[in-house]
mmCIF file of C-alpha atoms in Angstrom:
data_model
loop_
_atom_site.group_PDB
_atom_site.id
_atom_site.type_symbol
_atom_site.label_atom_id
_atom_site.label_comp_id
_atom_site.label_asym_id
_atom_site.label_seq_id
_atom_site.Cartn_x
_atom_site.Cartn_y
_atom_site.Cartn_z
ATOM 1 C CA UNK Q 201 104.767 89.108 38.252
ATOM 2 C CA UNK Q 202 106.798 92.253 38.859
ATOM 3 C CA UNK Q 203 103.643 94.374 39.082
ATOM 4 C CA UNK Q 204 101.974 92.061 41.608
ATOM 5 C CA UNK Q 205 104.057 93.235 44.594
ATOM 6 C CA UNK Q 206 103.281 96.975 44.280
ATOM 7 C CA UNK Q 207 99.568 96.166 43.881
ATOM 8 C CA UNK Q 208 99.673 93.997 47.024
ATOM 9 C CA UNK Q 209 101.389 96.761 49.008
ATOM 10 C CA UNK Q 210 98.877 99.347 47.814
ATOM 11 C CA UNK Q 211 96.011 97.041 48.785
ATOM 12 C CA UNK Q 212 97.562 96.436 52.222
ATOM 13 C CA UNK Q 213 98.133 100.145 52.865
ATOM 14 C CA UNK Q 214 94.582 100.954 51.794
ATOM 15 C CA UNK Q 215 93.221 98.389 54.242
ATOM 16 C CA UNK Q 216 95.319 99.787 57.086
ATOM 17 C CA UNK Q 217 94.241 103.336 56.262
ATOM 18 C CA UNK Q 218 90.589 102.568 56.939
ATOM 19 C CA UNK Q 219 91.068 100.855 60.310
ATOM 20 C CA UNK Q 220 88.831 102.236 63.054
ATOM 21 C CA UNK Q 221 88.902 102.146 66.824
ATOM 22 C CA UNK Q 222 86.480 99.605 68.298
ATOM 23 C CA UNK Q 223 83.242 101.171 69.561
ATOM 24 C CA UNK Q 224 83.535 99.593 73.011
ATOM 25 C CA UNK Q 225 85.564 99.816 76.196
ATOM 26 C CA UNK Q 226 86.207 97.658 79.265
ATOM 27 C CA UNK Q 227 84.244 97.977 82.482
ATOM 28 C CA UNK Q 228 84.399 96.066 85.781
ATOM 29 C CA UNK Q 229 82.227 96.103 88.859
ATOM 30 C CA UNK Q 230 81.530 94.159 92.019
ATOM 31 C CA UNK Q 231 77.945 93.176 92.758
ATOM 32 C CA UNK Q 232 76.954 93.064 96.431
ATOM 33 C CA UNK Q 233 73.732 92.420 98.305
ATOM 34 C CA UNK Q 234 72.135 94.879 100.763
ATOM 35 C CA UNK Q 235 74.381 93.578 103.569
ATOM 36 C CA UNK Q 236 77.506 94.230 101.496
ATOM 37 C CA UNK Q 237 78.269 90.591 100.736
ATOM 38 C CA UNK Q 238 79.399 89.774 97.192
ATOM 39 C CA UNK Q 239 76.899 88.169 94.833
ATOM 40 C CA UNK Q 240 79.212 85.269 94.036
ATOM 41 C CA UNK Q 241 78.877 83.111 90.916
ATOM 42 C CA UNK Q 242 75.550 84.682 89.977
ATOM 43 C CA UNK Q 243 74.055 85.715 86.635
ATOM 44 C CA UNK Q 244 72.961 89.359 86.657
ATOM 45 C CA UNK Q 245 71.281 91.648 84.164
ATOM 46 C CA UNK Q 246 72.857 95.116 83.878
ATOM 47 C CA UNK Q 247 71.684 98.310 82.241
ATOM 48 C CA UNK Q 248 74.552 100.676 81.399
ATOM 49 C CA UNK Q 249 73.941 104.265 80.318
ATOM 50 C CA UNK Q 250 76.368 106.899 79.019
ATOM 51 C CA UNK Q 251 75.289 110.315 80.296
ATOM 52 C CA UNK Q 252 76.422 113.836 79.318
ATOM 53 C CA UNK Q 253 76.312 114.993 82.985
ATOM 54 C CA UNK Q 254 76.229 113.153 86.306
ATOM 55 C CA UNK Q 255 72.596 114.126 86.943
ATOM 56 C CA UNK Q 256 71.295 113.861 83.352
ATOM 57 C CA UNK Q 257 67.847 112.348 82.909
ATOM 58 C CA UNK Q 258 68.446 111.401 79.258
ATOM 59 C CA UNK Q 259 71.242 109.047 78.222
ATOM 60 C CA UNK Q 260 73.238 109.439 75.007
ATOM 61 C CA UNK Q 261 73.560 105.659 74.789
ATOM 62 C CA UNK Q 262 72.153 102.744 76.739
ATOM 63 C CA UNK Q 263 72.580 98.984 76.603
ATOM 64 C CA UNK Q 264 71.834 95.874 78.611
ATOM 65 C CA UNK Q 265 74.073 92.889 79.271
ATOM 66 C CA UNK Q 266 73.850 89.566 81.057
ATOM 67 C CA UNK Q 267 76.973 88.840 83.093
ATOM 68 C CA UNK Q 268 78.075 86.166 85.528
ATOM 69 C CA UNK Q 269 80.066 87.171 88.587
ATOM 70 C CA UNK Q 270 83.069 85.262 89.883
ATOM 71 C CA UNK Q 271 83.482 83.991 93.463
ATOM 72 C CA UNK Q 272 84.175 87.574 94.647
ATOM 73 C CA UNK Q 273 81.141 89.121 92.923
ATOM 74 C CA UNK Q 274 83.372 90.640 90.229
ATOM 75 C CA UNK Q 275 82.059 91.003 86.690
ATOM 76 C CA UNK Q 276 83.901 92.204 83.600
ATOM 77 C CA UNK Q 277 82.326 93.381 80.362
ATOM 78 C CA UNK Q 278 82.785 95.661 77.388
ATOM 79 C CA UNK Q 279 80.430 98.597 77.153
ATOM 80 C CA UNK Q 280 79.380 98.729 73.507
ATOM 81 C CA UNK Q 281 79.197 94.949 73.291
ATOM 82 C CA UNK Q 282 75.713 94.596 74.791
ATOM 83 C CA UNK Q 283 72.181 94.889 73.436
ATOM 84 C CA UNK Q 284 71.576 98.543 72.585
ATOM 85 C CA UNK Q 285 68.316 99.925 73.962
ATOM 86 C CA UNK Q 286 68.999 103.568 73.070
ATOM 87 C CA UNK Q 287 71.291 105.100 70.464
ATOM 88 C CA UNK Q 288 74.611 103.863 69.182
ATOM 89 C CA UNK Q 289 78.140 104.042 70.604
ATOM 90 C CA UNK Q 290 79.378 105.703 67.412
ATOM 91 C CA UNK Q 291 76.875 108.529 67.930
ATOM 92 C CA UNK Q 292 77.972 109.451 71.478
ATOM 93 C CA UNK Q 293 79.298 113.016 71.347
ATOM 94 C CA UNK Q 294 82.597 112.345 73.135
ATOM 95 C CA UNK Q 295 83.958 115.723 71.970
ATOM 96 C CA UNK Q 296 81.466 117.715 74.076
ATOM 97 C CA UNK Q 297 83.180 117.038 77.381
ATOM 98 C CA UNK Q 298 82.925 114.754 80.385
ATOM 99 C CA UNK Q 299 80.790 111.626 80.228
ATOM 100 C CA UNK Q 300 79.329 109.509 83.007
ATOM 101 C CA UNK Q 301 78.349 105.845 83.305
ATOM 102 C CA UNK Q 302 75.157 105.011 85.169
ATOM 103 C CA UNK Q 303 74.780 101.370 86.202
ATOM 104 C CA UNK Q 304 71.513 99.659 87.071
ATOM 105 C CA UNK Q 305 71.231 96.005 88.039
ATOM 106 C CA UNK Q 306 68.666 93.259 88.382
ATOM 107 C CA UNK Q 307 70.290 90.636 90.616
ATOM 108 C CA UNK Q 308 67.641 88.099 89.559
ATOM 109 C CA UNK Q 309 68.681 88.356 85.899
ATOM 110 C CA UNK Q 310 65.410 89.994 84.843
ATOM 111 C CA UNK Q 311 64.495 93.559 83.871
ATOM 112 C CA UNK Q 312 63.588 95.056 87.276
ATOM 113 C CA UNK Q 313 66.666 97.304 87.269
ATOM 114 C CA UNK Q 314 67.741 99.202 90.380
ATOM 115 C CA UNK Q 315 70.213 102.057 89.924
ATOM 116 C CA UNK Q 316 73.409 101.420 91.862
ATOM 117 C CA UNK Q 317 75.522 104.416 90.928
ATOM 118 C CA UNK Q 318 76.912 106.890 88.449
ATOM 119 C CA UNK Q 319 80.596 107.580 87.942
ATOM 120 C CA UNK Q 320 82.642 109.812 85.666
ATOM 121 C CA UNK Q 321 84.568 108.219 82.825
ATOM 122 C CA UNK Q 322 88.235 109.173 82.951
ATOM 123 C CA UNK Q 323 90.907 109.223 80.262
ATOM 124 C CA UNK Q 324 92.733 106.068 79.328
ATOM 125 C CA UNK Q 325 96.352 106.113 78.105
ATOM 126 C CA UNK Q 326 95.296 105.925 74.437
ATOM 127 C CA UNK Q 327 93.107 109.008 74.817
ATOM 128 C CA UNK Q 328 95.860 110.949 76.580
ATOM 129 C CA UNK Q 329 98.250 110.057 73.762
ATOM 130 C CA UNK Q 330 95.671 110.939 71.099
ATOM 131 C CA UNK Q 331 95.305 114.385 72.660
ATOM 132 C CA UNK Q 332 98.916 115.058 71.610
ATOM 133 C CA UNK Q 333 98.312 113.893 68.024
ATOM 134 C CA UNK Q 334 96.927 117.268 66.913
ATOM 135 C CA UNK Q 335 100.101 119.038 68.035
ATOM 136 C CA UNK Q 336 102.294 116.475 66.293
ATOM 137 C CA UNK Q 337 100.248 116.777 63.096
ATOM 138 C CA UNK Q 338 100.667 120.567 63.057
ATOM 139 C CA UNK Q 339 104.437 120.259 63.556
ATOM 140 C CA UNK Q 340 104.728 117.790 60.688
ATOM 141 C CA UNK Q 341 102.920 120.189 58.348
ATOM 142 C CA UNK Q 342 105.177 123.147 59.006
ATOM 143 C CA UNK Q 343 103.944 124.814 62.198
ATOM 144 C CA UNK Q 344 104.648 124.112 65.804
ATOM 145 C CA UNK Q 345 101.956 123.676 68.441
ATOM 146 C CA UNK Q 346 101.908 127.465 69.053
ATOM 147 C CA UNK Q 347 101.347 128.325 65.359
ATOM 148 C CA UNK Q 348 104.898 129.439 64.482
ATOM 149 C CA UNK Q 349 106.773 127.985 61.535
ATOM 150 C CA UNK Q 350 108.773 124.892 62.464
ATOM 151 C CA UNK Q 351 112.334 124.310 61.369
#
């Protein structure tokens, strides 16, 4: 019985060591008609594309999702949680620079999508924190962020 506890801890630490970030992120929008009135309590079909530049013709990833708006026309979803029509979220080359989200909508819930806009993705607090992780890792292993020996 004495050996059971160290084995359990090793198993637990191994499981934690392989944890990965989810391949999705939150997105919200407001659907409006041509007059600017919200499409309240309506089921819509969306096509969401991740682009390498704002004017890119080819997406790195694309998916569709059915959503239902609330009384204000607001919808909330997770990009990466829809039906992939091109590529995979894990294959998006996030390291190459800015990314953009293009949104297309069919207000009838079908597949006659109309593009409604493209916007740049911005950093979230986790990404800003992760940017500092490389500097912290170097300091732990004996050098500071500028390459000199620490301590």
